[in-house]
Amino acid sequence: FVAGLGLWLPSMNYDDNSAHLLLPFQLLHDGYYHLDVQTQSWGLAPWANNVLHGIATLLAGHEARAAVNLAWLILGVSGAFRLASALEAPRGAALAAAALYASLPLTGFFTTSMQVDGASAAVLMHLAAGMVSSGRTLPAATHVGLLLGLLAGLKVTNSIYVFPALVWLAWLSVKHKQPGWFLRMGVIAAMAGGASYAYSFAVTGNPLFPLFNSVFQSAYYPATDFVDPRWSTGISWTTVWDLTMHSDRYGEVYPGAWGISPIALLPALALGALNDARLRWITVWFLLSGVIVFAQMQYLRYIFQATAVLGVLGVVALHRLVVPKAFTLATILLIAGNACLLTTTSWMAHQDPWRILLAKGSSALHGIEAEMTPERVLLRRIVEKDDNACILLATPDSPYIGIAGGRAVSVNGSYDLRMAKAFKAARTDPSGGHWRSLLNSLGVSYVVTPVELDPVLRRVLGEDAFARIDQQGQVIVWAHPDPSDRVCTGTLEHDRDEAHRRLHPGDWH
């Protein structure tokens, strides 16, 4: 129940509104995805989860995050149960492993968001369960290929988690003299999960765009490797303790977001791995993979795949080491402790919106959304009344362009490099000339600003007769006197809809 609380909330996550929702809403509005890496530099990153959300959105006729996230949650819980059962845990212990997975604070967080680490963990648990069950025989190539393809389509770093499995499967195919099995599996995986990489290479010249651009040197991004210095604190002998007690050092979370079960189950997991070869190899597989991922960037969410699998293994090991009553008591305490930490996983959860829902019912949802993400609410109101709106979000800290479906651009420096450069130039030009040129070249019909906006921009908006037409919290909407006369086909924007530009060159109706 606790893991599913996020399903009740609107999509208020930062990355959802700035990136993940672009694909579903462009499908809903235009019937195709723009393949636009200029407005959103992560627009061609592995998109399997976004595609699933897009399908659900099209079927529902509106945003349908909860439906897809519920499916991932069920897949994760069933994967935990299946992995524990494959390791010959009795039904009660397997159910406890599934419950422990569901109780992890980040499991609950992933129901509030379109982030893919929870989905990746779910698929990896099914992959591991299948490999345990097949033992030294080759599993079905189609089954393994689809799982590996889905993992590739979800996230690039999943390659680190699946590499040991690929080595094992390659060895088995050689041992059983079936190289064709490995080839078939690889083709199926490429077909299932390779689309985003192919489109990324076709559009930018970098199949992993914007990662490793120092190697591929795409013109769409600086020729450097993507690094976030906030999460480069290094690893020390206190890291496991710090992950538990000082989780806020490893992400936009609060202390406790890792949960209490990962550190609590470590002794049982270590002893269990010593006594059982299958448990030992899976432990080594995910422990080393998790450490390698964490060594690249010390970010809590990126090791959730390892956290989830090792948690299941820890429950199986604990069941073998202690008497049933002690096992039951320990798992109940761990599950309860984890569940109490859901509110540590994000700023949104920390404000406990469920308390408001419990007091006021579902009618409070709009108020919660308006308070936490006013830009999202304002954009929805704009696009509902003006299907041809061209929106500039002059809110660099809130680049929530997702629900505008390709009709909005942001000045955020991490996602839209050209707009960020133009924004910087405009802010340093006291004459207002850069602001006016930017608005005109974009064809902007609406500008979204904070209440405390740049005085030069305020003057330009007034001189050009932009009227203040809406406000939500500390965010304002300004409208051009004739919005219908302006659309997003200005000189700065004409080449951003990559899909339309390639399919219909010269057609900018």
Coordinates of C-alpha atoms in Angstrom, one line a residue:
F1 CA 0.0 0.0 0.0
V2 CA 2.7 2.5 1.0
A3 CA 4.7 1.8 -2.2
G4 CA 1.6 2.8 -4.3
L5 CA 1.0 6.1 -2.6
G6 CA 2.8 8.0 -5.3
L7 CA 0.2 6.7 -7.9
W8 CA -2.3 9.1 -6.4
L9 CA -0.3 12.2 -7.2
P10 CA 0.1 14.3 -10.3
S11 CA 3.4 14.2 -12.2
M12 CA 5.3 16.9 -10.3
N13 CA 8.8 15.5 -10.5
Y14 CA 11.5 17.8 -12.0
D15 CA 12.8 15.5 -14.7
D16 CA 9.3 14.3 -15.6
N17 CA 8.1 17.8 -16.4
S18 CA 11.4 19.0 -18.0
A19 CA 12.1 15.8 -20.1
H20 CA 10.1 12.6 -19.8
L21 CA 6.7 14.0 -20.5
L22 CA 7.8 15.5 -23.9
L23 CA 7.4 12.3 -25.8
P24 CA 3.9 11.4 -24.5
F25 CA 2.5 14.9 -25.0
Q26 CA 4.1 15.3 -28.4
L27 CA 2.4 12.1 -29.5
L28 CA -0.8 13.3 -28.0
H29 CA -0.6 16.8 -29.6
D30 CA 1.1 16.1 -33.0
G31 CA 1.0 12.3 -33.5
Y32 CA 4.8 12.0 -33.6
Y33 CA 7.9 12.6 -31.5
H34 CA 10.0 15.6 -32.6
L35 CA 13.4 14.0 -31.9
D36 CA 14.5 17.5 -30.7
V37 CA 17.8 17.5 -28.8
Q38 CA 18.1 21.3 -28.9
T39 CA 15.1 22.0 -26.7
Q40 CA 15.9 19.1 -24.4
S41 CA 19.5 17.7 -24.6
W42 CA 18.3 14.3 -23.3
G43 CA 15.6 14.0 -25.9
L44 CA 17.1 11.0 -27.6
A45 CA 18.3 9.2 -24.5
P46 CA 17.0 5.6 -24.1
W47 CA 13.2 6.1 -24.2
A48 CA 11.5 2.7 -23.6
N49 CA 9.8 3.9 -20.5
N50 CA 8.7 7.2 -22.1
V51 CA 7.3 5.2 -25.1
L52 CA 5.2 3.1 -22.7
H53 CA 3.9 6.2 -21.0
G54 CA 3.2 7.6 -24.5
I55 CA 1.1 4.6 -25.4
A56 CA -0.8 4.8 -22.2
T57 CA -1.3 8.6 -22.7
L58 CA -2.7 8.0 -26.2
L59 CA -5.0 5.3 -25.0
A60 CA -6.3 7.4 -22.1
G61 CA -6.4 10.7 -24.1
H62 CA -4.5 12.4 -21.2
E63 CA -1.4 11.9 -19.0
A64 CA -1.5 8.3 -17.6
R65 CA 1.7 8.0 -15.5
A66 CA 0.1 6.0 -12.7
A67 CA -1.0 3.2 -15.0
V68 CA 2.5 2.5 -16.2
N69 CA 4.1 2.9 -12.8
L70 CA 1.6 0.5 -11.3
A71 CA 2.7 -2.0 -13.9
W72 CA 6.3 -1.5 -13.1
L73 CA 5.5 -1.9 -9.4
I74 CA 3.7 -5.2 -9.9
L75 CA 6.6 -6.4 -12.2
G76 CA 9.1 -5.5 -9.4
V77 CA 7.2 -7.2 -6.6
S78 CA 6.7 -10.3 -8.8
G79 CA 10.4 -10.2 -9.8
A80 CA 11.5 -10.2 -6.1
F81 CA 9.1 -13.1 -5.4
R82 CA 10.3 -15.0 -8.4
L83 CA 14.0 -14.5 -7.7
A84 CA 13.6 -15.6 -4.0
S85 CA 11.6 -18.6 -5.2
A86 CA 14.3 -19.5 -7.8
L87 CA 16.8 -19.6 -4.9
E88 CA 14.5 -22.2 -3.2
A89 CA 13.1 -19.9 -0.6
P90 CA 9.8 -21.2 0.8
R91 CA 6.7 -19.3 -0.2
G92 CA 6.6 -17.3 3.1
A93 CA 10.2 -16.1 2.7
A94 CA 9.6 -15.2 -1.0
L95 CA 6.6 -13.2 0.0
A96 CA 8.7 -11.4 2.7
A97 CA 11.4 -10.6 0.0
A98 CA 8.7 -9.1 -2.2
A99 CA 7.3 -7.1 0.6
L100 CA 10.7 -5.8 1.6
Y101 CA 11.3 -4.7 -2.0
A102 CA 7.9 -2.9 -2.0
S103 CA 8.8 -1.2 1.3
L104 CA 12.1 0.3 0.1
P105 CA 11.7 4.1 0.2
L106 CA 12.9 4.5 -3.4
T107 CA 10.4 1.9 -4.6
G108 CA 7.7 4.2 -3.4
F109 CA 9.4 7.2 -4.9
F110 CA 9.4 5.6 -8.4
T111 CA 5.6 5.5 -8.3
T112 CA 5.7 9.3 -8.2
S113 CA 8.0 9.7 -11.2
M114 CA 8.9 8.5 -14.7
Q115 CA 12.5 7.8 -13.6
V116 CA 13.6 4.4 -14.9
D117 CA 15.7 2.9 -12.1
G118 CA 12.8 1.2 -10.5
A119 CA 11.7 -0.3 -13.8
S120 CA 15.2 -1.4 -14.5
A121 CA 15.4 -3.1 -11.1
A122 CA 12.2 -5.0 -11.8
V123 CA 13.4 -6.3 -15.2
L124 CA 16.8 -7.2 -13.7
M125 CA 15.2 -9.3 -11.0
H126 CA 13.3 -11.3 -13.6
L127 CA 16.5 -11.7 -15.6
A128 CA 18.4 -12.9 -12.6
A129 CA 15.5 -15.3 -11.6
G130 CA 15.5 -16.8 -15.1
M131 CA 19.3 -17.3 -15.1
V132 CA 19.1 -19.0 -11.6
S133 CA 16.3 -21.3 -12.8
S134 CA 18.1 -22.3 -16.1
G135 CA 21.4 -23.0 -14.3
R136 CA 24.0 -24.2 -16.7
T137 CA 21.5 -24.6 -19.5
L138 CA 20.7 -22.0 -22.1
P139 CA 17.4 -20.2 -21.4
A140 CA 15.0 -19.2 -24.2
A141 CA 16.8 -16.8 -26.5
T142 CA 13.6 -14.8 -27.1
H143 CA 12.9 -14.4 -23.4
V144 CA 16.4 -13.3 -22.5
G145 CA 16.7 -11.1 -25.6
L146 CA 13.5 -9.2 -24.8
L147 CA 14.6 -8.6 -21.3
L148 CA 18.1 -7.4 -22.3
G149 CA 16.6 -5.2 -25.0
L150 CA 14.2 -3.7 -22.5
L151 CA 17.1 -2.9 -20.2
A152 CA 19.0 -1.3 -23.0
G153 CA 16.0 0.7 -23.9
L154 CA 15.5 1.9 -20.4
K155 CA 19.0 3.2 -19.5
V156 CA 22.6 3.2 -20.8
T157 CA 24.1 2.3 -17.4
N158 CA 22.1 -0.9 -17.4
S159 CA 24.8 -2.2 -19.6
I160 CA 27.0 -2.4 -16.5
Y161 CA 24.5 -4.5 -14.7
V162 CA 23.9 -6.9 -17.6
F163 CA 27.6 -7.3 -18.7
P164 CA 28.3 -10.2 -16.3
A165 CA 25.1 -11.9 -17.5
L166 CA 26.3 -11.5 -21.1
V167 CA 29.7 -13.0 -20.3
W168 CA 28.0 -16.0 -18.7
L169 CA 25.6 -16.5 -21.5
A170 CA 28.3 -16.2 -24.1
W171 CA 30.3 -18.9 -22.3
L172 CA 27.3 -21.2 -22.1
S173 CA 26.6 -20.8 -25.8
V174 CA 30.2 -21.8 -26.5
K175 CA 30.1 -24.7 -24.1
H176 CA 26.9 -26.0 -25.6
K177 CA 28.2 -25.3 -29.1
Q178 CA 25.3 -23.1 -29.9
P179 CA 26.8 -19.8 -31.1
G180 CA 23.6 -19.2 -33.1
W181 CA 21.7 -19.0 -29.8
F182 CA 23.8 -16.0 -28.7
L183 CA 23.4 -14.3 -32.2
R184 CA 19.6 -14.8 -32.1
M185 CA 19.4 -13.4 -28.6
G186 CA 21.6 -10.4 -29.6
V187 CA 19.4 -9.6 -32.6
I188 CA 16.2 -9.8 -30.5
A189 CA 17.8 -7.5 -27.9
A190 CA 18.9 -5.0 -30.6
M191 CA 15.5 -5.0 -32.2
A192 CA 13.7 -4.5 -28.8
G193 CA 16.0 -1.9 -27.3
G194 CA 18.1 -0.3 -30.0
A195 CA 15.7 2.3 -31.5
S196 CA 16.7 5.3 -29.4
Y197 CA 20.4 4.6 -30.0
A198 CA 19.8 4.4 -33.8
Y199 CA 17.8 7.6 -33.9
S200 CA 20.4 9.3 -31.7
F201 CA 23.2 8.4 -34.0
A202 CA 21.2 9.4 -37.1
V203 CA 20.3 12.8 -35.7
T204 CA 23.4 13.8 -33.7
G205 CA 26.2 11.4 -34.7
N206 CA 26.4 10.2 -31.1
P207 CA 24.4 7.0 -30.3
L208 CA 24.7 7.8 -26.6
F209 CA 24.0 11.5 -26.8
P210 CA 24.8 13.6 -24.8
L211 CA 27.1 11.1 -23.0
F212 CA 30.7 10.6 -24.2
N213 CA 30.5 13.5 -26.5
S214 CA 34.3 14.0 -26.2
V215 CA 34.5 10.8 -28.3
F216 CA 31.7 11.4 -30.7
Q217 CA 31.9 15.2 -30.8
S218 CA 28.4 15.9 -32.0
A219 CA 27.8 19.5 -33.0
Y220 CA 24.7 19.6 -30.8
Y221 CA 26.6 19.5 -27.5
P222 CA 30.1 20.6 -26.2
A223 CA 32.8 18.0 -27.0
T224 CA 33.1 17.0 -23.3
D225 CA 31.9 14.1 -21.2
F226 CA 28.8 14.8 -19.1
V227 CA 29.8 15.2 -15.4
D228 CA 27.7 16.4 -12.5
P229 CA 30.2 17.6 -9.9
R230 CA 27.6 17.6 -7.2
W231 CA 27.8 13.8 -7.1
S232 CA 31.5 13.3 -7.2
T233 CA 32.4 13.0 -3.5
G234 CA 34.2 9.7 -3.9
I235 CA 33.9 6.4 -2.0
S236 CA 35.3 5.6 1.4
W237 CA 35.0 2.9 4.1
T238 CA 32.1 4.9 5.6
T239 CA 30.1 5.0 2.4
V240 CA 27.6 2.3 3.3
W241 CA 26.9 4.1 6.6
D242 CA 26.6 7.4 4.9
L243 CA 24.2 6.0 2.3
T244 CA 22.0 5.1 5.2
M245 CA 22.3 8.0 7.6
H246 CA 23.4 10.8 5.2
S247 CA 21.6 9.9 2.1
D248 CA 21.3 13.6 1.2
R249 CA 25.0 13.5 0.2
Y250 CA 24.0 11.3 -2.7
G251 CA 21.0 12.9 -4.3
E252 CA 18.1 15.3 -4.0
V253 CA 16.9 13.4 -1.0
Y254 CA 16.8 13.5 2.8
P255 CA 18.7 11.3 5.3
G256 CA 17.2 7.8 5.3
A257 CA 16.2 7.6 1.7
W258 CA 18.2 4.4 1.1
G259 CA 16.2 2.6 3.8
I260 CA 17.4 0.7 6.8
S261 CA 17.2 -2.8 5.3
P262 CA 20.3 -2.6 3.0
I263 CA 22.7 -2.1 5.8
A264 CA 20.8 -4.3 8.3
L265 CA 20.8 -7.3 5.9
L266 CA 24.5 -7.1 5.0
P267 CA 25.7 -9.5 7.7
A268 CA 23.1 -12.1 6.7
L269 CA 23.9 -11.6 3.0
A270 CA 27.7 -12.1 3.6
L271 CA 27.1 -15.3 5.6
G272 CA 24.6 -16.6 3.1
A273 CA 26.9 -15.9 0.2
L274 CA 29.7 -18.0 1.8
N275 CA 27.4 -21.0 2.2
D276 CA 25.5 -21.0 -1.2
A277 CA 27.2 -20.8 -4.6
R278 CA 24.2 -19.4 -6.4
L279 CA 23.6 -16.8 -3.8
R280 CA 27.3 -16.0 -3.8
W281 CA 27.5 -15.5 -7.6
I282 CA 24.5 -13.3 -7.8
T283 CA 25.7 -11.3 -4.8
V284 CA 29.1 -10.7 -6.5
W285 CA 27.3 -9.9 -9.8
F286 CA 25.2 -7.1 -8.4
L287 CA 27.6 -5.9 -5.7
L288 CA 30.4 -5.3 -8.2
S289 CA 28.0 -3.8 -10.8
G290 CA 26.6 -1.5 -8.2
V291 CA 30.1 -0.4 -7.1
I292 CA 31.2 0.3 -10.6
V293 CA 28.1 2.4 -11.3
F294 CA 28.5 4.2 -8.0
A295 CA 32.2 4.8 -8.7
Q296 CA 31.3 6.8 -11.8
M297 CA 28.8 9.0 -10.1
Q298 CA 27.9 8.8 -6.4
Y299 CA 24.2 9.2 -6.9
L300 CA 21.8 7.1 -4.8
R301 CA 19.1 6.4 -7.4
Y302 CA 21.6 4.9 -9.8
I303 CA 22.4 2.0 -7.5
F304 CA 18.7 1.1 -6.9
Q305 CA 19.0 -1.9 -9.2
A306 CA 21.8 -3.4 -7.0
T307 CA 19.9 -2.3 -3.8
A308 CA 16.8 -4.1 -4.9
V309 CA 18.4 -7.4 -5.9
L310 CA 20.7 -7.6 -2.9
G311 CA 17.8 -6.9 -0.6
V312 CA 16.0 -10.0 -2.0
L313 CA 19.2 -12.0 -1.5
G314 CA 19.5 -10.7 2.0
V315 CA 16.0 -11.9 3.0
V316 CA 16.7 -15.3 1.5
A317 CA 20.0 -15.5 3.4
L318 CA 18.3 -14.3 6.7
H319 CA 15.6 -17.0 6.4
R320 CA 18.3 -19.7 6.3
L321 CA 20.2 -18.3 9.3
V322 CA 17.6 -17.7 11.9
V323 CA 14.6 -19.4 13.4
P324 CA 11.2 -18.7 11.9
K325 CA 10.0 -16.4 14.7
A326 CA 13.1 -14.3 14.6
F327 CA 12.9 -14.1 10.8
T328 CA 9.3 -12.9 10.9
L329 CA 10.0 -10.3 13.6
A330 CA 13.1 -9.0 11.7
T331 CA 11.4 -8.7 8.4
I332 CA 8.4 -6.9 9.9
L333 CA 10.6 -4.4 11.6
L334 CA 12.7 -3.8 8.5
I335 CA 9.6 -3.4 6.3
A336 CA 8.0 -1.0 8.8
G337 CA 11.2 1.0 9.1
N338 CA 11.6 1.3 5.3
A339 CA 8.0 2.3 4.8
C340 CA 8.3 5.1 7.4
L341 CA 11.0 6.7 5.3
L342 CA 9.1 7.3 2.1
T343 CA 8.9 11.0 2.8
T344 CA 12.7 11.2 2.7
T345 CA 12.9 10.4 -1.0
S346 CA 12.2 13.9 -2.6
W347 CA 11.2 17.4 -1.8
M348 CA 7.7 16.6 -3.0
A349 CA 7.3 13.6 -0.7
H350 CA 8.9 15.5 2.2
Q351 CA 6.0 18.0 2.1
D352 CA 3.6 15.0 2.7
P353 CA 0.9 15.7 0.2
W354 CA -0.9 12.5 1.3
R355 CA -1.8 14.2 4.5
I356 CA -3.7 16.9 2.6
L357 CA -5.4 14.2 0.4
L358 CA -6.4 12.3 3.5
A359 CA -8.0 15.4 5.0
K360 CA -9.6 16.8 1.9
G361 CA -10.0 14.0 -0.6
S362 CA -9.2 13.9 -4.3
S363 CA -10.5 17.4 -4.8
A364 CA -7.2 18.6 -3.2
L365 CA -5.1 17.3 -6.0
H366 CA -5.3 20.4 -8.1
G367 CA -4.3 22.6 -5.2
I368 CA -1.3 20.3 -4.4
E369 CA -0.2 20.5 -8.0
A370 CA -0.7 24.3 -8.2
E371 CA 1.3 24.8 -5.0
M372 CA 4.2 22.5 -5.9
T373 CA 4.5 23.0 -9.7
P374 CA 2.8 26.3 -10.6
E375 CA 4.6 26.4 -14.0
R376 CA 3.0 23.1 -15.0
V377 CA -0.5 24.4 -14.1
L378 CA 0.0 27.6 -16.0
L379 CA 1.3 25.8 -19.1
R380 CA -1.7 23.5 -19.1
R381 CA -4.1 26.5 -19.0
I382 CA -2.2 28.1 -21.9
V383 CA -2.2 25.1 -24.2
E384 CA -5.8 24.3 -23.4
K385 CA -7.0 27.7 -24.7
D386 CA -4.4 28.2 -27.5
D387 CA -3.3 25.1 -29.4
N388 CA -0.7 27.2 -31.4
A389 CA 0.8 28.8 -28.3
C390 CA 4.6 29.5 -28.4
I391 CA 5.8 29.7 -24.8
L392 CA 9.1 31.0 -23.4
L393 CA 9.8 29.8 -19.9
A394 CA 12.0 32.5 -18.4
T395 CA 12.2 30.4 -15.3
P396 CA 15.7 28.8 -15.4
D397 CA 15.2 26.8 -12.2
S398 CA 11.9 25.3 -13.4
P399 CA 12.2 24.2 -17.1
Y400 CA 8.8 22.4 -17.1
I401 CA 8.2 22.3 -20.8
G402 CA 6.9 18.7 -20.9
I403 CA 3.2 19.1 -21.1
A404 CA 3.4 21.8 -23.7
G405 CA 4.2 19.1 -26.2
G406 CA 6.9 20.9 -28.2
R407 CA 5.3 24.4 -27.9
A408 CA 7.6 25.7 -25.2
V409 CA 11.3 26.4 -24.7
S410 CA 13.2 27.0 -21.5
V411 CA 16.3 29.1 -20.7
N412 CA 17.7 26.3 -18.5
G413 CA 21.4 25.9 -19.1
S414 CA 21.5 22.1 -18.6
Y415 CA 18.9 21.3 -21.3
D416 CA 18.8 24.0 -23.9
L417 CA 22.2 25.3 -24.6
R418 CA 21.2 27.8 -27.3
M419 CA 18.4 29.3 -25.3
A420 CA 20.6 29.5 -22.2
K421 CA 23.3 31.4 -24.2
A422 CA 20.6 33.8 -25.5
F423 CA 19.2 34.2 -22.0
K424 CA 22.6 35.1 -20.7
A425 CA 23.2 37.7 -23.4
A426 CA 19.7 39.2 -22.8
R427 CA 20.3 39.6 -19.1
T428 CA 23.6 41.5 -19.7
D429 CA 22.1 43.9 -22.3
P430 CA 20.5 46.9 -20.5
S431 CA 19.0 48.2 -23.7
G432 CA 16.6 45.3 -24.0
G433 CA 17.6 44.7 -27.6
H434 CA 18.6 41.0 -27.0
W435 CA 15.3 40.3 -25.2
R436 CA 13.3 41.8 -28.0
S437 CA 15.3 40.0 -30.7
L438 CA 14.8 36.7 -28.8
L439 CA 11.1 37.1 -28.4
N440 CA 10.6 38.0 -32.1
S441 CA 12.9 35.4 -33.5
L442 CA 11.1 32.7 -31.5
G443 CA 7.7 34.0 -32.4
V444 CA 6.8 34.0 -28.7
S445 CA 3.2 34.5 -27.9
Y446 CA 3.4 33.8 -24.1
V447 CA 6.2 34.4 -21.6
V448 CA 6.2 32.7 -18.2
T449 CA 8.3 34.5 -15.6
P450 CA 8.8 34.6 -11.8
V451 CA 7.1 37.5 -10.0
E452 CA 10.6 38.9 -9.4
L453 CA 11.6 39.0 -13.0
D454 CA 14.5 40.8 -14.8
P455 CA 13.7 44.5 -14.9
V456 CA 14.9 44.8 -18.5
L457 CA 12.6 41.9 -19.5
R458 CA 9.7 43.6 -17.7
R459 CA 10.3 46.8 -19.6
V460 CA 10.5 45.0 -22.9
L461 CA 7.3 43.1 -22.2
G462 CA 5.6 46.4 -21.4
E463 CA 6.9 48.2 -24.5
D464 CA 5.8 45.4 -26.7
A465 CA 2.3 45.4 -25.2
F466 CA 2.6 41.9 -23.5
A467 CA -0.2 41.8 -21.0
R468 CA -0.2 40.0 -17.6
I469 CA -3.0 37.5 -18.0
D470 CA -2.5 34.8 -15.4
Q471 CA -0.7 34.0 -12.2
Q472 CA -0.2 31.0 -10.0
G473 CA 1.8 31.4 -6.8
Q474 CA 5.0 33.3 -7.6
V475 CA 4.8 32.6 -11.4
I476 CA 3.2 35.0 -14.0
V477 CA 2.0 34.5 -17.6
W478 CA 2.4 37.4 -20.1
A479 CA 0.6 37.3 -23.4
H480 CA 1.4 39.0 -26.7
P481 CA -1.4 41.4 -27.8
D482 CA -2.2 39.1 -30.8
P483 CA -1.1 35.5 -29.8
S484 CA -2.7 34.0 -32.9
D485 CA -0.3 35.9 -35.1
R486 CA 2.8 34.2 -33.6
V487 CA 3.8 30.6 -33.7
C488 CA 7.0 28.7 -32.9
T489 CA 8.5 28.8 -36.4
G490 CA 10.9 31.8 -35.9
T491 CA 14.5 31.8 -37.1
L492 CA 15.8 30.3 -33.9
E493 CA 13.3 27.5 -33.9
H494 CA 12.8 26.3 -37.5
D495 CA 15.2 23.4 -37.3
R496 CA 14.3 22.0 -33.8
D497 CA 11.6 19.7 -34.9
E498 CA 14.1 17.2 -36.3
A499 CA 11.5 14.6 -37.3
H500 CA 9.4 17.1 -39.3
R501 CA 12.5 18.8 -40.8
R502 CA 13.8 15.4 -42.2
L503 CA 10.4 14.1 -43.4
H504 CA 9.2 17.4 -44.9
P505 CA 12.2 19.6 -45.7
G506 CA 11.1 23.2 -46.4
D507 CA 7.5 22.6 -45.1
W508 CA 7.0 24.9 -42.1
H509 CA 3.2 25.3 -42.1

